[in-house]
Amino acid sequence: MTYFSTSQLLEIGDVPFVSHGEKPTRRESLEYFRRVFESWNLNAKFYELVEDVKKKKDHFEVHTSKDKYQAKTVIVSTGFYGLPVLMNVPGEHLSKVRHYYDEPHPYVEQKVAIIGAANSACDVALELFYRGADVTMIVRSGEISERVKYWIKPNIENRIKEGSIKAYFKSEVTKIKEDTIEINTPDGHLSLENNFVLAMTGYQPDFKFLQKIGIKFTDDPEPELIYDDTTHESSVPGLYLAGVVCGGMRTNKFTIENAREHAHKIISHLIK
Ligand SMILES: Cc1cc2nc3c(=O)[nH]c(=O)nc-3n(C[C@H](O)[C@H](O)[C@H](O)COP(=O)(O)OP(=O)(O)OC[C@H]3O[C@@H](n4cnc5c(N)ncnc54)[C@H](O)[C@@H]3O)c2cc1C
């Protein structure tokens, strides 16, 4: 899988991208998208949840948490970060357990367990380690995921090898308590001192919402959304799908780079 390796890959239309490093950072990317929004004078509604999209005879009715809109065409690009994949273990509801990561400073000098070994887990483990947290990874499989970005994988593997980041492979969380985390490892049960748990166990699209608005899925253990690959129109005429949501449970199928063509396909079809 190729991730964007130059800032050019992010450029949209005539808004230039400015990055200070080899790879754009999250902050630089967000600032860039903000400038695109500003310079194109896009009409956006913030903090407004779409609750339903109803197909009428010749238009759609979009029901949100604040209002109701009419549209000839609807493009759904809701991503998959809305719903975390839960561990379903006792103690998961404690406030020290987080399924979303924001910034490292709350974790300085803290004992942090990171669950998982895919991209998010590795990014978070490294960032926290470099900011002085005591990081332990708990990984169900026997190794760091093959999907981890090629410039991150050697770094995390070397930190684990040298012992700066502790890692328990083929291990699972069984219980989380206020001051400890209980895990099953190949060498038996362990109780580790713990201040925070960052469950980087993945996310999934909101299938209930997608089903409600008429989207169909493949009959697969990892269902994908059904749409016309050349136009990205779903089985509901006039309702299009774009971005990583198209991959359904195959959440690694689309990245920023290979999802860019979705917009071109949709707009080309609309202006035909
Ligand atoms: C730590 C991390 C590192 C990453 N690194 C890379 C990388 O290096 N390269 C790369 O290509 N990708 C990377 N990704 C993946 C990248 O973030 C996604 O590919 C990209 O954001 C997907 O864009 P999207 O527009 O499809 O979905 P999203 O960016 O997830 O946008 C979906 C939007 O829809 C909104 N939404 C959802 N449901 C509703 C609703 N009902 N009503 C209203 N709004 C709704 C959400 O709030 C969100 O704003 C990374 C992801 C993470 C977490």
Coordinates of N, CA and C in Angstrom, one line a residue, residues 134-242:
D134 N 5.5 6.1 29.9 CA 5.9 4.7 30.1 C 5.0 3.8 29.3
V135 N 5.4 3.4 28.1 CA 4.4 2.8 27.1 C 4.6 1.2 27.1
T136 N 3.4 0.6 27.2 CA 3.4 -0.9 27.0 C 2.3 -1.2 26.0
M137 N 2.8 -2.0 24.9 CA 1.8 -2.4 23.9 C 1.3 -3.8 24.2
I138 N 0.0 -4.0 24.0 CA -0.6 -5.3 24.2 C -1.2 -5.7 22.8
V139 N -0.6 -6.7 22.3 CA -0.9 -7.1 20.9 C -1.4 -8.5 20.8
R140 N -2.6 -8.6 20.1 CA -3.2 -9.9 20.0 C -2.4 -10.9 19.1
S141 N -1.9 -10.3 18.0 CA -1.1 -11.1 17.0 C 0.3 -11.3 17.5
G142 N 1.1 -11.9 16.7 CA 2.5 -12.2 17.1 C 3.5 -11.1 16.7
E143 N 3.0 -10.1 15.9 CA 3.9 -9.1 15.4 C 3.2 -7.7 15.1
I144 N 4.0 -6.7 14.9 CA 3.5 -5.4 14.4 C 2.8 -5.6 13.0
S145 N 1.6 -5.0 12.8 CA 0.9 -5.3 11.6 C 1.6 -4.9 10.4
E146 N 1.5 -5.8 9.3 CA 2.1 -5.6 8.0 C 1.6 -4.2 7.4
R147 N 0.4 -3.8 7.9 CA -0.2 -2.6 7.3 C 0.5 -1.3 7.8
V148 N 1.3 -1.4 8.8 CA 1.9 -0.1 9.3 C 2.8 0.5 8.3
K149 N 2.7 1.9 8.3 CA 3.4 2.7 7.3 C 4.9 2.3 7.3
Y150 N 5.4 2.2 6.0 CA 6.8 1.7 5.9 C 7.8 2.6 6.6
W151 N 7.5 3.8 6.9 CA 8.5 4.7 7.6 C 8.3 4.7 9.1
I152 N 7.2 4.0 9.6 CA 7.0 3.9 11.0 C 7.4 2.5 11.5
K153 N 7.2 1.5 10.7 CA 7.4 0.1 11.2 C 8.7 -0.2 11.8
P154 N 9.8 0.2 11.0 CA 11.1 -0.1 11.6 C 11.4 0.6 12.9
N155 N 10.9 1.8 13.0 CA 11.0 2.6 14.2 C 10.4 1.9 15.4
I156 N 9.2 1.5 15.3 CA 8.5 0.9 16.4 C 9.1 -0.4 16.8
E157 N 9.5 -1.2 15.7 CA 10.1 -2.5 16.0 C 11.5 -2.3 16.7
N158 N 12.2 -1.3 16.3 CA 13.5 -1.1 17.0 C 13.3 -0.6 18.5
R159 N 12.3 0.2 18.7 CA 12.0 0.7 20.1 C 11.6 -0.5 21.0
I160 N 10.9 -1.4 20.4 CA 10.5 -2.6 21.1 C 11.7 -3.5 21.4
K161 N 12.5 -3.7 20.4 CA 13.7 -4.5 20.5 C 14.7 -4.0 21.6
E162 N 14.8 -2.7 21.6 CA 15.8 -2.1 22.6 C 15.1 -2.0 24.0
G163 N 13.8 -2.3 24.1 CA 13.1 -2.2 25.4 C 12.6 -0.9 25.8
S164 N 12.7 0.2 24.9 CA 12.2 1.5 25.3 C 10.7 1.5 25.4
I165 N 10.1 0.7 24.5 CA 8.6 0.4 24.5 C 8.5 -1.0 24.8
K166 N 7.7 -1.4 25.9 CA 7.5 -2.8 26.2 C 6.3 -3.3 25.3
A167 N 6.4 -4.6 24.9 CA 5.3 -5.1 24.1 C 5.1 -6.6 24.5
Y168 N 3.8 -6.9 24.7 CA 3.4 -8.3 24.9 C 2.6 -8.7 23.7
F169 N 3.2 -9.7 22.9 CA 2.6 -10.2 21.8 C 1.7 -11.4 22.1
K170 N 0.8 -11.8 21.2 CA -0.1 -13.0 21.4 C -0.7 -12.8 22.8
S171 N -1.1 -11.6 23.1 CA -1.6 -11.3 24.5 C -3.0 -10.6 24.3
E172 N -3.8 -10.7 25.4 CA -5.1 -10.1 25.3 C -5.5 -9.5 26.7
V173 N -6.2 -8.4 26.6 CA -6.6 -7.7 27.8 C -7.8 -8.5 28.3
T174 N -7.9 -8.8 29.7 CA -9.0 -9.5 30.2 C -9.9 -8.6 31.1
K175 N -9.2 -7.6 31.7 CA -9.9 -6.8 32.7 C -9.2 -5.5 32.9
I176 N -9.9 -4.4 33.1 CA -9.2 -3.1 33.4 C -9.8 -2.6 34.7
K177 N -8.8 -2.3 35.6 CA -9.2 -1.8 36.9 C -8.7 -0.4 37.0
E178 N -9.0 0.4 38.1 CA -8.6 1.8 38.3 C -7.1 1.9 38.2
D179 N -6.3 1.0 38.8 CA -4.8 1.1 38.9 C -4.1 0.1 38.1
T180 N -4.8 -0.9 37.5 CA -4.1 -2.0 36.8 C -4.8 -2.4 35.5
I181 N -4.0 -3.1 34.7 CA -4.7 -3.8 33.6 C -4.3 -5.2 33.6
E182 N -5.3 -6.1 33.4 CA -5.0 -7.6 33.5 C -4.9 -8.1 32.1
I183 N -3.8 -8.9 31.9 CA -3.7 -9.4 30.5 C -3.3 -10.9 30.6
N184 N -3.7 -11.6 29.5 CA -3.3 -13.0 29.4 C -2.2 -13.0 28.3
T185 N -1.1 -13.6 28.7 CA 0.1 -13.7 27.8 C 0.4 -15.2 27.6
P186 N 1.3 -15.5 26.6 CA 1.7 -16.9 26.4 C 2.4 -17.4 27.7
D187 N 2.9 -16.5 28.5 CA 3.5 -17.0 29.8 C 2.6 -16.9 31.0
G188 N 1.3 -16.7 30.7 CA 0.4 -16.7 31.9 C -0.3 -15.3 32.1
H189 N -1.0 -15.3 33.2 CA -1.8 -14.0 33.5 C -0.9 -13.0 34.1
L190 N -1.0 -11.7 33.7 CA -0.2 -10.7 34.4 C -1.1 -9.5 34.8
S191 N -0.8 -8.9 35.9 CA -1.5 -7.6 36.3 C -0.4 -6.5 36.2
L192 N -0.6 -5.5 35.3 CA 0.3 -4.5 35.2 C -0.2 -3.2 35.8
E193 N 0.7 -2.5 36.4 CA 0.3 -1.1 36.9 C -0.1 -0.2 35.8
N194 N -1.1 0.6 35.9 CA -1.5 1.3 34.7 C -2.3 2.6 35.1
N195 N -2.0 3.7 34.4 CA -2.8 4.9 34.6 C -3.8 5.1 33.5
F196 N -3.4 4.8 32.2 CA -4.3 5.0 31.1 C -4.3 3.8 30.1
V197 N -5.4 3.6 29.5 CA -5.5 2.6 28.4 C -5.9 3.3 27.1
L198 N -5.1 3.2 26.1 CA -5.5 3.7 24.8 C -5.8 2.5 23.9
A199 N -7.1 2.3 23.7 CA -7.5 1.1 22.9 C -7.5 1.5 21.4
M200 N -6.5 1.2 20.7 CA -6.4 1.6 19.3 C -6.8 0.3 18.5
T201 N -8.0 -0.1 18.8 CA -8.5 -1.4 18.3 C -9.2 -1.3 17.0
G202 N -9.2 -0.1 16.4 CA -9.9 0.0 15.1 C -11.2 0.7 15.2
Y203 N -11.8 1.0 14.1 CA -13.0 1.7 14.0 C -13.9 1.1 12.9
Q204 N -15.2 1.4 12.9 CA -16.0 0.8 11.8 C -17.0 1.8 11.4
P205 N -17.4 1.8 10.1 CA -18.4 2.7 9.6 C -19.7 2.4 10.4
D206 N -20.6 3.4 10.4 CA -21.9 3.3 11.0 C -22.8 2.6 10.1
F207 N -22.8 1.3 10.2 CA -23.6 0.4 9.2 C -25.1 0.7 9.4
K208 N -25.5 0.9 10.7 CA -26.9 1.1 10.9 C -27.4 2.4 10.1
F209 N -26.6 3.4 10.2 CA -27.0 4.7 9.5 C -27.0 4.4 8.0
L210 N -25.9 3.7 7.5 CA -25.8 3.5 6.0 C -27.0 2.6 5.6
Q211 N -27.4 1.6 6.4 CA -28.5 0.7 6.0 C -29.8 1.5 6.0
K212 N -30.0 2.4 7.0 CA -31.2 3.2 7.1 C -31.4 4.1 5.9
I213 N -30.3 4.6 5.3 CA -30.5 5.5 4.1 C -30.5 4.7 2.8
G214 N -30.4 3.3 2.9 CA -30.6 2.5 1.7 C -29.4 1.9 1.1
I215 N -28.2 2.1 1.7 CA -27.0 1.5 1.1 C -27.0 0.0 1.3
K216 N -26.5 -0.7 0.3 CA -26.4 -2.2 0.4 C -25.0 -2.6 0.6
F217 N -24.8 -3.8 1.2 CA -23.4 -4.2 1.5 C -23.2 -5.6 0.8
T218 N -21.9 -6.0 0.7 CA -21.6 -7.3 0.2 C -21.8 -8.3 1.3
D219 N -22.1 -9.6 0.9 CA -22.4 -10.6 2.0 C -21.0 -11.2 2.3
D220 N -20.3 -10.7 3.2 CA -18.9 -11.0 3.4 C -18.6 -10.9 4.9
P221 N -17.7 -11.6 5.5 CA -17.3 -11.4 6.9 C -16.8 -10.0 7.1
E222 N -16.2 -9.4 6.1 CA -15.8 -7.9 6.2 C -16.6 -7.2 5.1
P223 N -17.9 -6.9 5.3 CA -18.7 -6.3 4.2 C -18.2 -5.0 3.7
E224 N -18.3 -4.9 2.3 CA -18.0 -3.6 1.7 C -19.3 -3.0 1.2
L225 N -19.2 -1.7 0.9 CA -20.4 -1.1 0.4 C -20.6 -1.4 -1.1
I226 N -21.8 -1.5 -1.5 CA -22.1 -1.8 -3.0 C -22.3 -0.5 -3.7
Y227 N -21.5 -0.3 -4.8 CA -21.7 0.9 -5.6 C -21.1 0.6 -7.0
D228 N -21.4 1.5 -7.9 CA -20.9 1.4 -9.3 C -19.4 2.0 -9.2
D229 N -18.5 1.1 -9.6 CA -17.1 1.5 -9.4 C -16.7 2.7 -10.4
T230 N -17.4 2.8 -11.5 CA -17.1 3.8 -12.4 C -17.6 5.2 -12.1
T231 N -18.8 5.2 -11.3 CA -19.4 6.5 -11.0 C -19.5 6.7 -9.5
H232 N -19.3 5.7 -8.7 CA -19.5 5.7 -7.2 C -20.9 6.0 -6.8
E233 N -21.9 5.8 -7.7 CA -23.3 5.9 -7.4 C -23.7 4.6 -6.6
S234 N -24.5 4.7 -5.5 CA -24.9 3.5 -4.8 C -26.1 2.9 -5.5
S235 N -26.7 1.9 -4.9 CA -27.9 1.3 -5.5 C -29.1 2.3 -5.4
V236 N -29.0 3.4 -4.6 CA -30.0 4.4 -4.6 C -29.6 5.5 -5.6
P237 N -30.4 5.6 -6.7 CA -30.0 6.6 -7.7 C -29.9 8.0 -7.1
G238 N -28.8 8.7 -7.5 CA -28.5 10.0 -6.9 C -27.8 10.1 -5.6
L239 N -27.6 8.9 -5.0 CA -26.9 8.9 -3.7 C -25.5 8.2 -4.0
Y240 N -24.5 9.0 -3.8 CA -23.1 8.6 -4.1 C -22.3 8.3 -2.8
L241 N -21.2 7.5 -3.0 CA -20.3 7.2 -1.9 C -18.9 7.6 -2.2
A242 N -18.2 8.2 -1.2 CA -16.9 8.7 -1.5 C -16.0 8.5 -0.2

